[in-house]
Coordinates of C-alpha atoms in Angstrom, one line a residue:
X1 CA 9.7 67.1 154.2
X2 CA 9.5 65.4 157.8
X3 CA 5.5 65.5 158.0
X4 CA 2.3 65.1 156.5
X5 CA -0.1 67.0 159.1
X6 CA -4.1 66.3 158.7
X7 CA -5.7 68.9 160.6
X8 CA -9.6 67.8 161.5
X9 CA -10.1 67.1 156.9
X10 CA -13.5 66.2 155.3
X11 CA -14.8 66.4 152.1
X12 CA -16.4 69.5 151.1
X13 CA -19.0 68.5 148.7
X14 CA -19.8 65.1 149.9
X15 CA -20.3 63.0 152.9
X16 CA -18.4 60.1 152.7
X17 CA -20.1 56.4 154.1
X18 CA -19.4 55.8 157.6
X19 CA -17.2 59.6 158.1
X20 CA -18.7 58.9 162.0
X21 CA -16.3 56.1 162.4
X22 CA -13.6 56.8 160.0
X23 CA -10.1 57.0 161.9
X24 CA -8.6 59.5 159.5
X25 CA -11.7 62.2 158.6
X26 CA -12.1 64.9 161.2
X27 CA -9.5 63.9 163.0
X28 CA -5.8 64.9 163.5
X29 CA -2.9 62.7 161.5
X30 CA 0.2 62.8 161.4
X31 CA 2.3 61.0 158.2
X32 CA 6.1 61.1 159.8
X33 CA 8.8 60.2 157.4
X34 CA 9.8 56.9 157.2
X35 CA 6.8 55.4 158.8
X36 CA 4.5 53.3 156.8
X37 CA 1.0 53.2 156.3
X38 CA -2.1 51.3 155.0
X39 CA -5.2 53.4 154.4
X40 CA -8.0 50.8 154.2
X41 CA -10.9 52.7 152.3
X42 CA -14.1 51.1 150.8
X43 CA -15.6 52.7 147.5
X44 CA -17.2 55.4 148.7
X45 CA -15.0 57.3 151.1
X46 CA -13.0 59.8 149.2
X47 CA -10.0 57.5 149.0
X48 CA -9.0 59.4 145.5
X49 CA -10.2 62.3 146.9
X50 CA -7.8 62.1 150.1
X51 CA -5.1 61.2 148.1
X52 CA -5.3 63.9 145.7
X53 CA -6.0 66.4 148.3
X54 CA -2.5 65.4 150.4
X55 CA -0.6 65.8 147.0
X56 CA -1.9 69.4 146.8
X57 CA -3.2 68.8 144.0
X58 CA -7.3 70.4 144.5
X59 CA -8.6 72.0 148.2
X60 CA -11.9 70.7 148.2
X61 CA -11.7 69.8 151.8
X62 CA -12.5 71.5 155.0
X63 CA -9.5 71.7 157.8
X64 CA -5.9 72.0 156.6
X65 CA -3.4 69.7 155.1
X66 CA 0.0 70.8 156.3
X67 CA 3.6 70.1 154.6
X68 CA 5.8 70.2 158.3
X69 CA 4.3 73.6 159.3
X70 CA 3.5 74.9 156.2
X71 CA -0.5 74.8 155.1
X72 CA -0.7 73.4 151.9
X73 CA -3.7 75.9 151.1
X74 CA -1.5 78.9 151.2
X75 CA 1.0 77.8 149.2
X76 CA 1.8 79.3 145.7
X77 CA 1.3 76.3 142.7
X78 CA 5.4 76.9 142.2
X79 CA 5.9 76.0 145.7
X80 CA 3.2 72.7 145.8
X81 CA 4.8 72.0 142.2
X82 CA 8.5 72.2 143.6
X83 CA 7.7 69.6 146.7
X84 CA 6.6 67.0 144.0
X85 CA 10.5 66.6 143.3
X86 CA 11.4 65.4 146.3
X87 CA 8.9 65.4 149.1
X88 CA 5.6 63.7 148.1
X89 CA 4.7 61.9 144.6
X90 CA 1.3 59.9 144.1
X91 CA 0.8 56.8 141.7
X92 CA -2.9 58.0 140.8
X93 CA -5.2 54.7 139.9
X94 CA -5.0 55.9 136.3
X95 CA -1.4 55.4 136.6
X96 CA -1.3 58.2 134.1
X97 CA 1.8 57.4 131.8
X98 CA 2.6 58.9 128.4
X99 CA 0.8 57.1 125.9
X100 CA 3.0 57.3 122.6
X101 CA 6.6 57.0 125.0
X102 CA 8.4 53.8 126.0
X103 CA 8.0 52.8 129.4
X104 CA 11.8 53.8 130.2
X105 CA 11.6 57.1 128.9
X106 CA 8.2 57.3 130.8
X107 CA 10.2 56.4 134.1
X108 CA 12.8 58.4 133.3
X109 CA 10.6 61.4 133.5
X110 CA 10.8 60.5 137.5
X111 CA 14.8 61.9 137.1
X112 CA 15.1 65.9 137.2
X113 CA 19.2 65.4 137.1
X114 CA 20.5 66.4 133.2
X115 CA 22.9 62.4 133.4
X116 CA 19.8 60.3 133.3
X117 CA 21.5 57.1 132.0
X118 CA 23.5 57.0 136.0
X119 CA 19.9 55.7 136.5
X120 CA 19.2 53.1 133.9
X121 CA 21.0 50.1 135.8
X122 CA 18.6 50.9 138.5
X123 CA 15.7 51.1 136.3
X124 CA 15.8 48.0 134.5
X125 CA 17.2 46.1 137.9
X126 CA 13.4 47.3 139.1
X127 CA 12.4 46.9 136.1
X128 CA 13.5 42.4 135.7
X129 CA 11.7 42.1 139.6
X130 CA 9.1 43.6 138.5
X131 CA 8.6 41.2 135.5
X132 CA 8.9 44.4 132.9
X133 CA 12.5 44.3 131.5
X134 CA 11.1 43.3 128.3
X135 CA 9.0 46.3 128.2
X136 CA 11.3 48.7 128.4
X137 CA 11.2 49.8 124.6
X138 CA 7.2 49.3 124.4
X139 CA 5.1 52.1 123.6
X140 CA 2.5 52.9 127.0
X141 CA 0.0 52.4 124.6
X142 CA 0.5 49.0 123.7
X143 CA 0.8 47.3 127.3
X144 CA -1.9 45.9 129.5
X145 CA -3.1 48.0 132.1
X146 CA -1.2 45.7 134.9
X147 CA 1.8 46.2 132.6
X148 CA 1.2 50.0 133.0
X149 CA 0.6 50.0 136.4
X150 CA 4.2 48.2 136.8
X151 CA 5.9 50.5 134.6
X152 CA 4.7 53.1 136.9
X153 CA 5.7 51.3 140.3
X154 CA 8.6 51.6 138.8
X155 CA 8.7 55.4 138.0
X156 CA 8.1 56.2 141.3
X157 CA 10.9 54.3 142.9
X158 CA 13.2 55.6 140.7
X159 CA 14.0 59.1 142.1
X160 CA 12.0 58.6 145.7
X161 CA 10.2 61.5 146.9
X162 CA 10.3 61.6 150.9
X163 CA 6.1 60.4 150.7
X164 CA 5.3 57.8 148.1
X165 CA 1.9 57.9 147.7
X166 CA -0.1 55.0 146.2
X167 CA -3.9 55.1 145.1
X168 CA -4.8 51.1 144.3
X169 CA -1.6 50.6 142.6
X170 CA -1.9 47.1 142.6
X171 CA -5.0 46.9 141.3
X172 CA -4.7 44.8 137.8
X173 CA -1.6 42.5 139.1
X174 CA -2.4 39.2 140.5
X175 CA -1.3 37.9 144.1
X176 CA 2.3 37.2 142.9
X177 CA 2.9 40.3 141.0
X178 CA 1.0 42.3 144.0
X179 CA 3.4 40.8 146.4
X180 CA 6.7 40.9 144.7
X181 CA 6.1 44.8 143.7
X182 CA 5.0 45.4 147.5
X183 CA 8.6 43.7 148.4
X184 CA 10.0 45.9 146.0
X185 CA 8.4 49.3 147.3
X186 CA 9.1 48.4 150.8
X187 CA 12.7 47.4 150.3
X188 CA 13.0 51.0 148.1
X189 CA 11.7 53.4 150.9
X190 CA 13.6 51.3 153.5
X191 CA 16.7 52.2 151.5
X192 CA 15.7 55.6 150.8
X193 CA 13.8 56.4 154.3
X194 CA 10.9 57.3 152.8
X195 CA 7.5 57.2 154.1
X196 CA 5.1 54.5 152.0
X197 CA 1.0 55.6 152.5
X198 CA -1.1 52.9 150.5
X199 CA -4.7 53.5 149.7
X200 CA -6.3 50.3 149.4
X201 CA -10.0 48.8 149.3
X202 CA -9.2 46.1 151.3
X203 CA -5.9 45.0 153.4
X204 CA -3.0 42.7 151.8
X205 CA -3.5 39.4 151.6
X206 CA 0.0 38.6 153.5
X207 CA 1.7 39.6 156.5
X208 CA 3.1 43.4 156.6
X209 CA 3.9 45.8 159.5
X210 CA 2.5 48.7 157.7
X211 CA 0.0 50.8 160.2
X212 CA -3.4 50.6 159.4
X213 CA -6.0 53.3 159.6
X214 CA -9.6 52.9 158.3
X215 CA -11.1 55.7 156.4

C-alpha cells in the first residue's frame, strides 16, 4: 500500500470540539508511505474514532477513506482483513494482548510466516531496548499496563505493516521509556520504509521531524 487517502471525513454520529479548525476533518489527506506523522488530538475529537476508522475497522464516518485508489467502504471484510498483514496495523490504546499468553508468543502472533523462531533474535533485540527481555515468558496478565503497552510496541515492529498506526501508545511509560521506544519505532519504519502516524493528546516532549496535523 502507497497511500492513505482522506476524502472530506467526519464523524457521523458526533461533532467533534473544534471540527471548524481541525486540519484533518473535512478536508482532504494524504498518508504517503514512508512519511511520518503526528496527529495532535485533544479528548474529544474522535482521535479513537479516526484511528479505527483508517484501519477499516467500523464506517461510521461521512466521506471516504481510500487504500491507494481503492475505497475502503466497498471492500469485502477478506479484503480489509488481508491488508492488516502487510499494509496498515494499529496499536489500539487498549493495547489489546492475549491475556493468559506470554508476551513472546503474543508478539509472535505479528508473524504470518510458518519459521517463526527466524524472528526471535529480532524480538528479544527489541525486546532488551525496550526494557522487556525479562518478560518474555510472563503471562499478559501479570504485567503492568506500561509493561503491556511495550510488549505490544514490540508486536508491531516485528513484521511492519507498510502504515503503523499508533493510538496513545505511550501512554503509561514515563519520559525515558516514551523516548527510547519512539527511537525504536522510528529507527524500525526507517529500516522498513514504512509510514509511522501517531495519535497523541499532546506533542512529544523532544525534538522529532514527524509532520504535525491538529485534529
Amino acid at each position: 500500500m502507497d497511500n492513505i487517502v482522506l476524502e472530506n471525513i467526519s464523524p457521523k454520529y458526533f461533532t467533534p470540539k473544534n471540527i471548524e479548525q481541525s486540519e484533518i476533518w473535512n478536508r482532504n489527506i494524504v498518508f504517503q508511505k514512508g512519511k511520518k506523522f503526528l496527529i495532535v488530538a485533544p479528548s474529544g475529537s474522535g482521535k479513537s474514532t479516526l484511528a479505527t476508522a483508517i484501519l477499516g475497522t467500523h464506517f461510521q464516518y461521512e466521506g471516504n477513506i481510500k487504500y491507494d485508489q481503492q475505497v475502503v467502504k466497498d471492500l469485502h471484510l477478506e479484503k480489509i482483513v488481508e491488508h492488516r498483514k502487510a499494509g496498515i496495523s494499529l496499536l489500539f490504546q487498549d493495547v489489546r494482548l492475549i491475556k493468559n499468553l506470554t508476551v513472546s508468543e503474543n508478539i509472535l502472533l505479528r508473524v504470518f510466516d510458518k519459521d517463526r523462531k527466524k524472528f526471535i533474535p529480532k524480538m528479544e533485540e527489541y525486546a532488551e531496548r525496550l526494557g522487556i527481555r525479562n518478560l518474555l515468558d510472563k503471562k499478559a496478565e501479570n504485567c503492568s499496563y506500561g509493561e503491556r503497552q511495550r510488549s505490544a510496541i514490540v508486536r508491531s515492529l516485528i513484521n511492519p505493516t507498510d502504515f503503523l498506526v499508533y493510538d496513545e501508545c505511550f501512554s503509561h511509560l514515563d519520559f525515558n521509556n516514551r523516548k527510547i521506544a519512539f527511537s525504536l519505532i522510528d529507527e524500525v519504519s526507517r529500516e522498513s520504509g514504512s509510514s509511522v502516524i501517531f495519535f497523541e493528546l499532546n506533542e512529544f516532549p523532544f525534538e522529532h521531524e514527524y509532520q504535525i496535523l491538529h485534529l
